[in-house]
mmCIF file of C-alpha atoms in Angstrom:
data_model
loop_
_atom_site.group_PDB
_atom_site.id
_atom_site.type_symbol
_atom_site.label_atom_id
_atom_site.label_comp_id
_atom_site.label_asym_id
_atom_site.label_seq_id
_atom_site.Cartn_x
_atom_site.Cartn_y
_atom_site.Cartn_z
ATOM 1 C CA UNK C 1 -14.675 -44.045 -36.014
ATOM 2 C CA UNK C 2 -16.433 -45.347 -32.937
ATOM 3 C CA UNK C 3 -12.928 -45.483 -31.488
ATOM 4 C CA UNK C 4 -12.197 -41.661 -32.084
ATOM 5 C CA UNK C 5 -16.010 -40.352 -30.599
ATOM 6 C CA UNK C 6 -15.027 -42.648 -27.240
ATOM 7 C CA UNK C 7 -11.460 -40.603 -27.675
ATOM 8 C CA UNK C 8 -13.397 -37.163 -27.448
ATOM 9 C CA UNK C 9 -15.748 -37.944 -25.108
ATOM 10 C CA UNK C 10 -12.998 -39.471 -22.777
ATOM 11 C CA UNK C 11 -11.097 -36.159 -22.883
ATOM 12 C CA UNK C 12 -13.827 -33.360 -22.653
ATOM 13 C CA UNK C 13 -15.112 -35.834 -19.513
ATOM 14 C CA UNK C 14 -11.470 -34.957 -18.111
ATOM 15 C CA UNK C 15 -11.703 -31.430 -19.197
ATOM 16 C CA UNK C 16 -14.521 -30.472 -17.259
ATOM 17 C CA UNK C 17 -13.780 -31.112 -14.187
ATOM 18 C CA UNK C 18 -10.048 -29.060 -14.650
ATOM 19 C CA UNK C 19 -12.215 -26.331 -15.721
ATOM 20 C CA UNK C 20 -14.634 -26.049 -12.895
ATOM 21 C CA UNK C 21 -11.759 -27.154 -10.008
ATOM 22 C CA UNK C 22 -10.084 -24.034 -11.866
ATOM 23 C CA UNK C 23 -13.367 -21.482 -11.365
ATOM 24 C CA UNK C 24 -13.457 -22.586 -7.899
ATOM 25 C CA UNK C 25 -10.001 -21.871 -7.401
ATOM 26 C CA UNK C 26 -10.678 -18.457 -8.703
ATOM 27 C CA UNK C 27 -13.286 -18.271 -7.061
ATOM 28 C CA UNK C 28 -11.986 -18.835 -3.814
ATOM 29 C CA UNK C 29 -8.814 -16.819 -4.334
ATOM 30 C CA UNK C 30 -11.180 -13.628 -6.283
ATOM 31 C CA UNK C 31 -9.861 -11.213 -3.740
ATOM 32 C CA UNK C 32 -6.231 -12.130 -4.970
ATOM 33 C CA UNK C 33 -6.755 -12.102 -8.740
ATOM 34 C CA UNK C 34 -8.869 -8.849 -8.398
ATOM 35 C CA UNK C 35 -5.514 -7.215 -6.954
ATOM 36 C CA UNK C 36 -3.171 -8.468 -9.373
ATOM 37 C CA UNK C 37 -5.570 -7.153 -11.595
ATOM 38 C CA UNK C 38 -4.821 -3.288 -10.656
ATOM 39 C CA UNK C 39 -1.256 -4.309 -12.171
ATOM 40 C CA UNK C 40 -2.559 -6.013 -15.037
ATOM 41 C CA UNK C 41 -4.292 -3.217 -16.141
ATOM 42 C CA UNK C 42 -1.227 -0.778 -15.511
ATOM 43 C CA UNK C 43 1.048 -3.003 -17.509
ATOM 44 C CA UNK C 44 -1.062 -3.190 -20.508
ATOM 45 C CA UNK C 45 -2.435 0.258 -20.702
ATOM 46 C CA UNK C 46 1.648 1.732 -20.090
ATOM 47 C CA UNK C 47 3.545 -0.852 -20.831
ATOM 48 C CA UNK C 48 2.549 -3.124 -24.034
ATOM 49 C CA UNK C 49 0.290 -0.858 -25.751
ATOM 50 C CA UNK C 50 2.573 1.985 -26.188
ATOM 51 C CA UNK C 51 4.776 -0.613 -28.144
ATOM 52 C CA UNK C 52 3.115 0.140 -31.297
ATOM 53 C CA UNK C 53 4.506 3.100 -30.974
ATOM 54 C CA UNK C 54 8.315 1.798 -30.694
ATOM 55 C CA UNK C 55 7.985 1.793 -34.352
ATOM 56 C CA UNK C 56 8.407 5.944 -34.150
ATOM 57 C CA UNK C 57 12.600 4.314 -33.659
ATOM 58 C CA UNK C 58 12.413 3.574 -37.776
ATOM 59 C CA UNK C 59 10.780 6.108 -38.891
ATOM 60 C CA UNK C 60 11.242 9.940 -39.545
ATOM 61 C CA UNK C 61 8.360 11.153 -37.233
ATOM 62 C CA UNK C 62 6.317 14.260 -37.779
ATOM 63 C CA UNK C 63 3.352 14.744 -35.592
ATOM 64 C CA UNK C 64 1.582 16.257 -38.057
ATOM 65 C CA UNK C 65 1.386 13.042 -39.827
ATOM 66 C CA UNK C 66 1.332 10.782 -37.439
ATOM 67 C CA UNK C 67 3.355 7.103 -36.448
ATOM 68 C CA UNK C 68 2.117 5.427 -39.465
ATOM 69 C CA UNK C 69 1.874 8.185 -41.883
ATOM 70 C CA UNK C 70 5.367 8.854 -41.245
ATOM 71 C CA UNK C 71 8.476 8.482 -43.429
ATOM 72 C CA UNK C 72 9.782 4.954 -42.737
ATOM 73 C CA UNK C 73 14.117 5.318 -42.462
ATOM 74 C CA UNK C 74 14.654 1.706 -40.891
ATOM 75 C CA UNK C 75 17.949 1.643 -38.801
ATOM 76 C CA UNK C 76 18.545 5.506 -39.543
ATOM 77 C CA UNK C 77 17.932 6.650 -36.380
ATOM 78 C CA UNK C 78 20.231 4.163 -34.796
ATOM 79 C CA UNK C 79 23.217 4.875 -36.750
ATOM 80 C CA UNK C 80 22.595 8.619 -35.722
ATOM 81 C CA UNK C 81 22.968 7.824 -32.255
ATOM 82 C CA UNK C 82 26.084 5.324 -32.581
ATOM 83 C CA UNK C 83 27.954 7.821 -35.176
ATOM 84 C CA UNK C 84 27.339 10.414 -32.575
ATOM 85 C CA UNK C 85 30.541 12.702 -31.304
ATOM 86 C CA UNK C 86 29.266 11.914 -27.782
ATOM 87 C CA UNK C 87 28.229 8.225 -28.085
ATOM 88 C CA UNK C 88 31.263 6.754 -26.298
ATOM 89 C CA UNK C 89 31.038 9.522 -23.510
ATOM 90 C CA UNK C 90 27.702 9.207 -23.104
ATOM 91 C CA UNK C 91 28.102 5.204 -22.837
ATOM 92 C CA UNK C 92 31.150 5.546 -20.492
ATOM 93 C CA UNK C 93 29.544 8.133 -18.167
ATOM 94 C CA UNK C 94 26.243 6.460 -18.115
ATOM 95 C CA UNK C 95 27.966 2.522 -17.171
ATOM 96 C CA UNK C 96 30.506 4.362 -14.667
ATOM 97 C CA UNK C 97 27.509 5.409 -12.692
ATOM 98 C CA UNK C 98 25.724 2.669 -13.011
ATOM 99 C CA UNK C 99 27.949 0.301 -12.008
ATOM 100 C CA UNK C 100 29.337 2.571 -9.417
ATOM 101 C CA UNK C 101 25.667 2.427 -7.433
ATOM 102 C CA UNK C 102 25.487 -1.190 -8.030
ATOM 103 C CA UNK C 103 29.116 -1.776 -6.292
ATOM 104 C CA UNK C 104 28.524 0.869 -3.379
ATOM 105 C CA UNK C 105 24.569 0.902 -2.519
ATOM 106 C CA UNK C 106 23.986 -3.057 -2.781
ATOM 107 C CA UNK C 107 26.768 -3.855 -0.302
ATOM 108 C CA UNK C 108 25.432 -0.741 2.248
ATOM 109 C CA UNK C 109 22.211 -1.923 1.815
ATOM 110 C CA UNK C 110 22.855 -5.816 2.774
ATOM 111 C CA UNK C 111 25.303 -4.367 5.574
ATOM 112 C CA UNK C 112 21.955 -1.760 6.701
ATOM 113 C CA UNK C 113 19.735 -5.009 6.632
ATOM 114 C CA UNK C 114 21.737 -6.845 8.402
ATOM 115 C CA UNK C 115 22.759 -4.485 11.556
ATOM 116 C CA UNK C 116 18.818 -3.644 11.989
ATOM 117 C CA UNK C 117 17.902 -7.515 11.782
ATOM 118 C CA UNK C 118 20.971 -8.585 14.586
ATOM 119 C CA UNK C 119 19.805 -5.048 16.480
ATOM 120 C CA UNK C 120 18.494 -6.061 20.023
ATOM 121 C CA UNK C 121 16.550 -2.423 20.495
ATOM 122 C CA UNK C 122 13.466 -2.465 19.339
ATOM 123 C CA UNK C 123 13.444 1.229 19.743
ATOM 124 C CA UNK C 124 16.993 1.779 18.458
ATOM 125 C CA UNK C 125 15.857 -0.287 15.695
ATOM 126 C CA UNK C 126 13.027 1.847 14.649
ATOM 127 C CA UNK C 127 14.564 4.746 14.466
ATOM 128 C CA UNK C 128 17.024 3.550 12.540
ATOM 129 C CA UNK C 129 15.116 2.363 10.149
ATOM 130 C CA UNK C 130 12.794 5.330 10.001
ATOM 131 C CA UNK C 131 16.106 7.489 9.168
ATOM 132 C CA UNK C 132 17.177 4.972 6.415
ATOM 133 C CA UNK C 133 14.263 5.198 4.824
ATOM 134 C CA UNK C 134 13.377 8.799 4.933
ATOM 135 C CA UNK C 135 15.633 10.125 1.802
ATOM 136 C CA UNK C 136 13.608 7.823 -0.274
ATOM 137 C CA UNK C 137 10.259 9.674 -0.324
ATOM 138 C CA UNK C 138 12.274 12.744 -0.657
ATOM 139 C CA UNK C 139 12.654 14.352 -4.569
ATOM 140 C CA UNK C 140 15.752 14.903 -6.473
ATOM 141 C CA UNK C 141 14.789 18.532 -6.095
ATOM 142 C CA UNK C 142 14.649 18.911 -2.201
ATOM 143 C CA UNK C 143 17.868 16.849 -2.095
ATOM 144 C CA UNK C 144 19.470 19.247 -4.214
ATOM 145 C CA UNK C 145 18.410 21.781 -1.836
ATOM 146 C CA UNK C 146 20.616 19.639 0.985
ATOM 147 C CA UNK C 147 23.187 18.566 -1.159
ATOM 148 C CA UNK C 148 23.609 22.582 -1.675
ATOM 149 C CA UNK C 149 23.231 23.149 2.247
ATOM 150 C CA UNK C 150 26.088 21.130 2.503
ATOM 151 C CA UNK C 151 28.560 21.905 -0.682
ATOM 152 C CA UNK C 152 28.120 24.827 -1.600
ATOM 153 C CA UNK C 153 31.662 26.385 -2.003
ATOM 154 C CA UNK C 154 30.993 29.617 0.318
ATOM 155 C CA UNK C 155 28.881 29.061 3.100
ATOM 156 C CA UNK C 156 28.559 25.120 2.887
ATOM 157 C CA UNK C 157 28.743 23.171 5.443
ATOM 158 C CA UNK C 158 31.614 20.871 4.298
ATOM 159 C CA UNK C 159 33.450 23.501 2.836
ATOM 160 C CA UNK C 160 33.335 25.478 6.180
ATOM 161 C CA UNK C 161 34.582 22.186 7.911
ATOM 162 C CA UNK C 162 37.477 22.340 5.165
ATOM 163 C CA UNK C 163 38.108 26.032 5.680
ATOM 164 C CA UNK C 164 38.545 25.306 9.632
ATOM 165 C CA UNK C 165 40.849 22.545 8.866
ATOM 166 C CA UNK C 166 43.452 25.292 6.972
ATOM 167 C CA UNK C 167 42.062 24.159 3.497
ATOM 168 C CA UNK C 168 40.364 25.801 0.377
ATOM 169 C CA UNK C 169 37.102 25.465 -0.252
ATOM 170 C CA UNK C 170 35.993 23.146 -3.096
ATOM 171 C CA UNK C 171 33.293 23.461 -5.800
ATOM 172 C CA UNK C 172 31.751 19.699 -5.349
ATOM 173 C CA UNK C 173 29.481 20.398 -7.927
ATOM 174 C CA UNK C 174 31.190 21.954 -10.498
ATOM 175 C CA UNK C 175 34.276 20.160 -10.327
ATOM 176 C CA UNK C 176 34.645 17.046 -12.219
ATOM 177 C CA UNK C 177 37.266 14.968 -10.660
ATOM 178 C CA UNK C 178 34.240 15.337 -7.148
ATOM 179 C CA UNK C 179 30.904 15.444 -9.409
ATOM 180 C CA UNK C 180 30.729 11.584 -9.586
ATOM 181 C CA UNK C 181 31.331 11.268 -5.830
ATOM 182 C CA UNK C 182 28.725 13.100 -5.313
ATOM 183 C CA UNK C 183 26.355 11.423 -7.251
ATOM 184 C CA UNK C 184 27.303 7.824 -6.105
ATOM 185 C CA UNK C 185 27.304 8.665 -2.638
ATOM 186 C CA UNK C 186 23.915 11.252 -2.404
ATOM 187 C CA UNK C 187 22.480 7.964 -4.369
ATOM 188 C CA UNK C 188 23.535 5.365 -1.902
ATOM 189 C CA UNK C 189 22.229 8.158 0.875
ATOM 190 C CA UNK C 190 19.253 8.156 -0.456
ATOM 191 C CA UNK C 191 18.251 4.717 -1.598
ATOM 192 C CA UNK C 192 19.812 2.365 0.733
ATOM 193 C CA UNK C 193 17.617 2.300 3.356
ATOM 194 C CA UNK C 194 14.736 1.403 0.590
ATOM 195 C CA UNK C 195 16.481 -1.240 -0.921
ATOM 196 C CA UNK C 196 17.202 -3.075 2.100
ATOM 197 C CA UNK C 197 13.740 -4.059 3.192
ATOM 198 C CA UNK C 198 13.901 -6.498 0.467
ATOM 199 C CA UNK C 199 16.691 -7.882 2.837
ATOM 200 C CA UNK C 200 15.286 -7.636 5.779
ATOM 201 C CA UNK C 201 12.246 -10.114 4.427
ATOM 202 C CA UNK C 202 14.805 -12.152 3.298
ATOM 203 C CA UNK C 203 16.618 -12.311 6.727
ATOM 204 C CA UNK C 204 12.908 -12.856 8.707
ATOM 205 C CA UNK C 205 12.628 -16.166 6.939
ATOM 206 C CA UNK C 206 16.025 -17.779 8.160
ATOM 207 C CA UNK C 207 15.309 -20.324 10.957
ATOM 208 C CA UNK C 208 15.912 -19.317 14.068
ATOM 209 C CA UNK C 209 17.179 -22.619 15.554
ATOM 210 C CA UNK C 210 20.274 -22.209 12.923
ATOM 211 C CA UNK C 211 21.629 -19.199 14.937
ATOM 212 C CA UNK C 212 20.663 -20.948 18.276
ATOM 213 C CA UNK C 213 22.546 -23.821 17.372
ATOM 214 C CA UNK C 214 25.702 -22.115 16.177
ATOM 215 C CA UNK C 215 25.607 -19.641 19.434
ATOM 216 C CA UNK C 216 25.859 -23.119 21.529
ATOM 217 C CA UNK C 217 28.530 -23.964 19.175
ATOM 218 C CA UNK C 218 30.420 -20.756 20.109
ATOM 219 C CA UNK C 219 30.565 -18.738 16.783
ATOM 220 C CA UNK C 220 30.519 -15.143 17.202
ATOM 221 C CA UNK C 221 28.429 -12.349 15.608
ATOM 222 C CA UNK C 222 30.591 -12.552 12.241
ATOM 223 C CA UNK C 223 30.871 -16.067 12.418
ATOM 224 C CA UNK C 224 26.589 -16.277 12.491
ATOM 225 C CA UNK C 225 26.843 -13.629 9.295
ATOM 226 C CA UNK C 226 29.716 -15.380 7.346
ATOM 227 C CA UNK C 227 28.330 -18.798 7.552
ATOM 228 C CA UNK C 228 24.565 -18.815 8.290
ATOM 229 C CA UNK C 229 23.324 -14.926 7.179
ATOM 230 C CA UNK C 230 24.591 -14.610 4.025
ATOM 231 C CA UNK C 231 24.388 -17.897 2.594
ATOM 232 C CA UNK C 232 20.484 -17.768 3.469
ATOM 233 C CA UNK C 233 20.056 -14.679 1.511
ATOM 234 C CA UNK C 234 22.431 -15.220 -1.918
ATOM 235 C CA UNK C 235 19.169 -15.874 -3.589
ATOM 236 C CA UNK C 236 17.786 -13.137 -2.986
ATOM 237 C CA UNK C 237 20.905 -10.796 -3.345
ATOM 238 C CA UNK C 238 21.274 -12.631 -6.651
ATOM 239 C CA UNK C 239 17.922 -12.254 -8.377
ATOM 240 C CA UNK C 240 18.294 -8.300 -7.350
ATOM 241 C CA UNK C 241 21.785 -8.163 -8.689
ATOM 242 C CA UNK C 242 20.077 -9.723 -11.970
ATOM 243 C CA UNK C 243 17.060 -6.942 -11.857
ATOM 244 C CA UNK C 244 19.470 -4.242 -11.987
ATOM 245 C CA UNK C 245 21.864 -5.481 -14.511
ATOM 246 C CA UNK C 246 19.026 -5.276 -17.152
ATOM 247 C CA UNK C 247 18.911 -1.519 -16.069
ATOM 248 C CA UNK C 248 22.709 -0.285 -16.485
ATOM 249 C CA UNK C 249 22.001 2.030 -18.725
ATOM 250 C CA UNK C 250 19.643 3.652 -16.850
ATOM 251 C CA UNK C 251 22.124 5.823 -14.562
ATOM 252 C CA UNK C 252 19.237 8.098 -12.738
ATOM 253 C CA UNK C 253 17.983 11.265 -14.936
ATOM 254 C CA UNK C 254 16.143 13.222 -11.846
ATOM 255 C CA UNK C 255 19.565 12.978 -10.092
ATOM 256 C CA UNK C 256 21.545 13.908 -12.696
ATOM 257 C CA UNK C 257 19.439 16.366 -14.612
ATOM 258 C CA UNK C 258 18.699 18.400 -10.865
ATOM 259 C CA UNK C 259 22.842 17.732 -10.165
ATOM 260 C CA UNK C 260 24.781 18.783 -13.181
ATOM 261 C CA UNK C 261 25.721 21.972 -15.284
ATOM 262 C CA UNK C 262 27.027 22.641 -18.340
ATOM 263 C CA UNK C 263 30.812 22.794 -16.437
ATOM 264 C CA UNK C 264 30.629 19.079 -15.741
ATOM 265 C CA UNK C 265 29.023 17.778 -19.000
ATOM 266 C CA UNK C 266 32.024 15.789 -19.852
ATOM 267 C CA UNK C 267 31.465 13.280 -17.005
ATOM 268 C CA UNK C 268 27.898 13.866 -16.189
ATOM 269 C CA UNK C 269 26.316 13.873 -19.286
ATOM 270 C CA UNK C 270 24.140 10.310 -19.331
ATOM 271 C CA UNK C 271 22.550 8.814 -22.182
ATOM 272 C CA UNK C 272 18.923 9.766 -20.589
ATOM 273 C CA UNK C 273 20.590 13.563 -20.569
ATOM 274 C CA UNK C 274 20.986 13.982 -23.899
ATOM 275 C CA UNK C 275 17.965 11.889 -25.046
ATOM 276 C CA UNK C 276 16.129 14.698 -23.368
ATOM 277 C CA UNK C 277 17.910 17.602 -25.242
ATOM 278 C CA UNK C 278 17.912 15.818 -28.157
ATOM 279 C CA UNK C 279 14.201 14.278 -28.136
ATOM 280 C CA UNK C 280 12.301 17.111 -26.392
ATOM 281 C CA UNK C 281 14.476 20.398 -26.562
ATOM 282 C CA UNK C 282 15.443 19.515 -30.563
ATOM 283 C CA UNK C 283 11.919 17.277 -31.081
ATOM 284 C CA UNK C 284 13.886 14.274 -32.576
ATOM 285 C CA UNK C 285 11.531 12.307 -30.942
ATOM 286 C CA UNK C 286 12.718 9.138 -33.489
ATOM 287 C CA UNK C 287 16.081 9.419 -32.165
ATOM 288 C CA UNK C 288 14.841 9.719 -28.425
ATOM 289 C CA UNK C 289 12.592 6.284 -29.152
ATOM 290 C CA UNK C 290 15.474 4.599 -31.143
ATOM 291 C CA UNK C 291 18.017 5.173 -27.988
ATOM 292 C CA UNK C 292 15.075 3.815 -25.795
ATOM 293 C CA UNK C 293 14.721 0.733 -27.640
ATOM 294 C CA UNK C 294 18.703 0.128 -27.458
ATOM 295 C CA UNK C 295 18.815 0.753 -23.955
ATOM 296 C CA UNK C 296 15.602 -1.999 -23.487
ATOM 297 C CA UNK C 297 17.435 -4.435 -26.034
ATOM 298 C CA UNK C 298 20.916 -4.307 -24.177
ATOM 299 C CA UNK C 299 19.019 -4.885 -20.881
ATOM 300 C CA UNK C 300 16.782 -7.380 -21.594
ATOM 301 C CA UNK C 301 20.409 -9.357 -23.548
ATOM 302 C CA UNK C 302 22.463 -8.377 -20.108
ATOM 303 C CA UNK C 303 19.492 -9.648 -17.858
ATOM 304 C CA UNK C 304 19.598 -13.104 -20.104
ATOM 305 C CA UNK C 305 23.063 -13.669 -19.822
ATOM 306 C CA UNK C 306 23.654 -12.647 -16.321
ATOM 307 C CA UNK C 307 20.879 -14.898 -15.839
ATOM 308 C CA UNK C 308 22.396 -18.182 -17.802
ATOM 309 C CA UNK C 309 25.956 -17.254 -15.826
ATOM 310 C CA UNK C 310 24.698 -16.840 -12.202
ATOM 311 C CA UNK C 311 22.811 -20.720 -13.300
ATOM 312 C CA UNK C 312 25.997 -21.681 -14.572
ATOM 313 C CA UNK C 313 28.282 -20.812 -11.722
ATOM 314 C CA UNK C 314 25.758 -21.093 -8.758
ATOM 315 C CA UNK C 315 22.475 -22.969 -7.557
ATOM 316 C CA UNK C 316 20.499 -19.512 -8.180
ATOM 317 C CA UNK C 317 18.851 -17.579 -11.188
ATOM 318 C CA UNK C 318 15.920 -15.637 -11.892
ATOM 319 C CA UNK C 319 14.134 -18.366 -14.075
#
């Protein structure tokens, strides 16, 4: 018995002084913790607590009545959306652009990061970089606006160039074989300047002394990016490739919903498209849940796996 008190008092003796090394960490670090707490808050208040409400997916919701008061269906909803005429489209059309960014913007974007990191200009380099990044604060609706500027089939830009040339003037937008052009390219316009200042942080933190020691070595510009740049930043370019596998299915609704029309439905039409006809135009707002919670589900499964393959095959992986 005697043994067992001695135990105790052994361990809360070792406990205490965890604890308060651990308030004077936090403490000393408050200003840090009281920013991630801005987060924090965000996450819980619009993130986790509006998962009660995921349960809207298995149930027959009526507003009137409310998420628990209404009619529970279980998988109903679900089978709705897979035994839908436009399922397969919608999961074709919505993977072909997704993918399609992935395999065009993430190589423009390492290429962008590069070229302003080996840039010599300082100036040059700025503006550059101010132009790169410039599309990003703009809206899907004001792009539109240039997108139109330069398409339209009468007085656009492009089409005028066309016209010049001896050719016929094409409809970009309302044509299906150009539609997802245009989207995969107006995306890559308009995001790949953003996405590569995660790659130009990367490329601050290689050693200098690495390219300093290869340029006395006599490799030239491609030989410093095949053998030194690139290797440094595979982490990094894996762990985003990872982030945006868990969103595949989430092909871009302000670009599409500002881009298409009715004429290009069959390869436009996304699953984020017709979750917004169908959840807020028809008010099957069970359905709309029940295709968000698939979409979340097959993300957070793709994210896994990619995950468990990139740790498999290479030295990298998100956790």
């Amino acid at each position: 018995m005697n043994t067992t008190k001695t135990r105790k008092m052994d361990k809360d003796i070792m406990q205490k002084p965890s604890r308060s090394k651990l308030r004077r960490e936090i403490a000393r670090h408050r200003s840090v913790y009281l920013l991630a707490l801005i987060p924090l808050i965000y996450y819980i208040i619009f993130k986790y607590v509006p998962i009660w409400n995921a349960q809207i997916a298995f149930r027959d919701f009526m507003a009137v009545r409310g998420v628990t008061g209404s009619e529970w269906i279980g998988l109903e909803n679900f089978r709705t959306f897979v035994n839908s005429f436009y399922f397969w489209s919608l999961i074709r059309n919505t993977v072909m652009y997704s993918v399609g960014k992935l395999v065009i913007s993430l190589p423009l974007s390492i290429i962008l990061a590069i070229c302003i990191y080996e840039c010599t200009r300082p100036g040059l380099r700025k503006v550059v970089q101010t132009l790169a990044y410039l599309p990003h604060f703009l809206s899907w609706v004001i792009m539109y606006g240039i997108l139109l500027a330069l398409l339209a089939p009468g007085d656009g830009v492009v089409n005028d160039v066309i016209k010049m040339a001896g050719g016929k003037s094409i409809d970009f937008l309302s044509n299906v074989k150009t539609f997802p052009w245009v989207v995969l390219f107006s995306d890559a316009w308009k995001e790949m300047g953003w996405s590569a200042i995660i790659f130009i942080a990367a490329l601050m933190g290689i050693d200098v002394s690495l390219f300093e020691a290869a340029m006395v070595e006599g490799a030239n510009s491609w030989q410093r990016v095949k053998y030194i740049t690139l290797p440094a930043i595979m982490p990094v370019i894996v762990t985003v490739l990872i982030l945006k596998l868990g969103t595949i299915l989430d092909a871009g609704f302000n670009q599409i919903f500002m881009l298409y029309s009715p004429q290009v439905y069959s390869v436009a039409d996304i699953i984020d498209t017709w979750v917004y006809r169908q959840g807020l135009l028809e008010f099957e707002f069970g359905l709309a849940t029940a295709v968000g919670l698939f979409k979340g589900v097959f993300g957070m499964i793709l994210v896994l796996f990619a995950n468990w393959l990139s740790k498999r095959l290479t030295d990298s992986s998100l956790f």
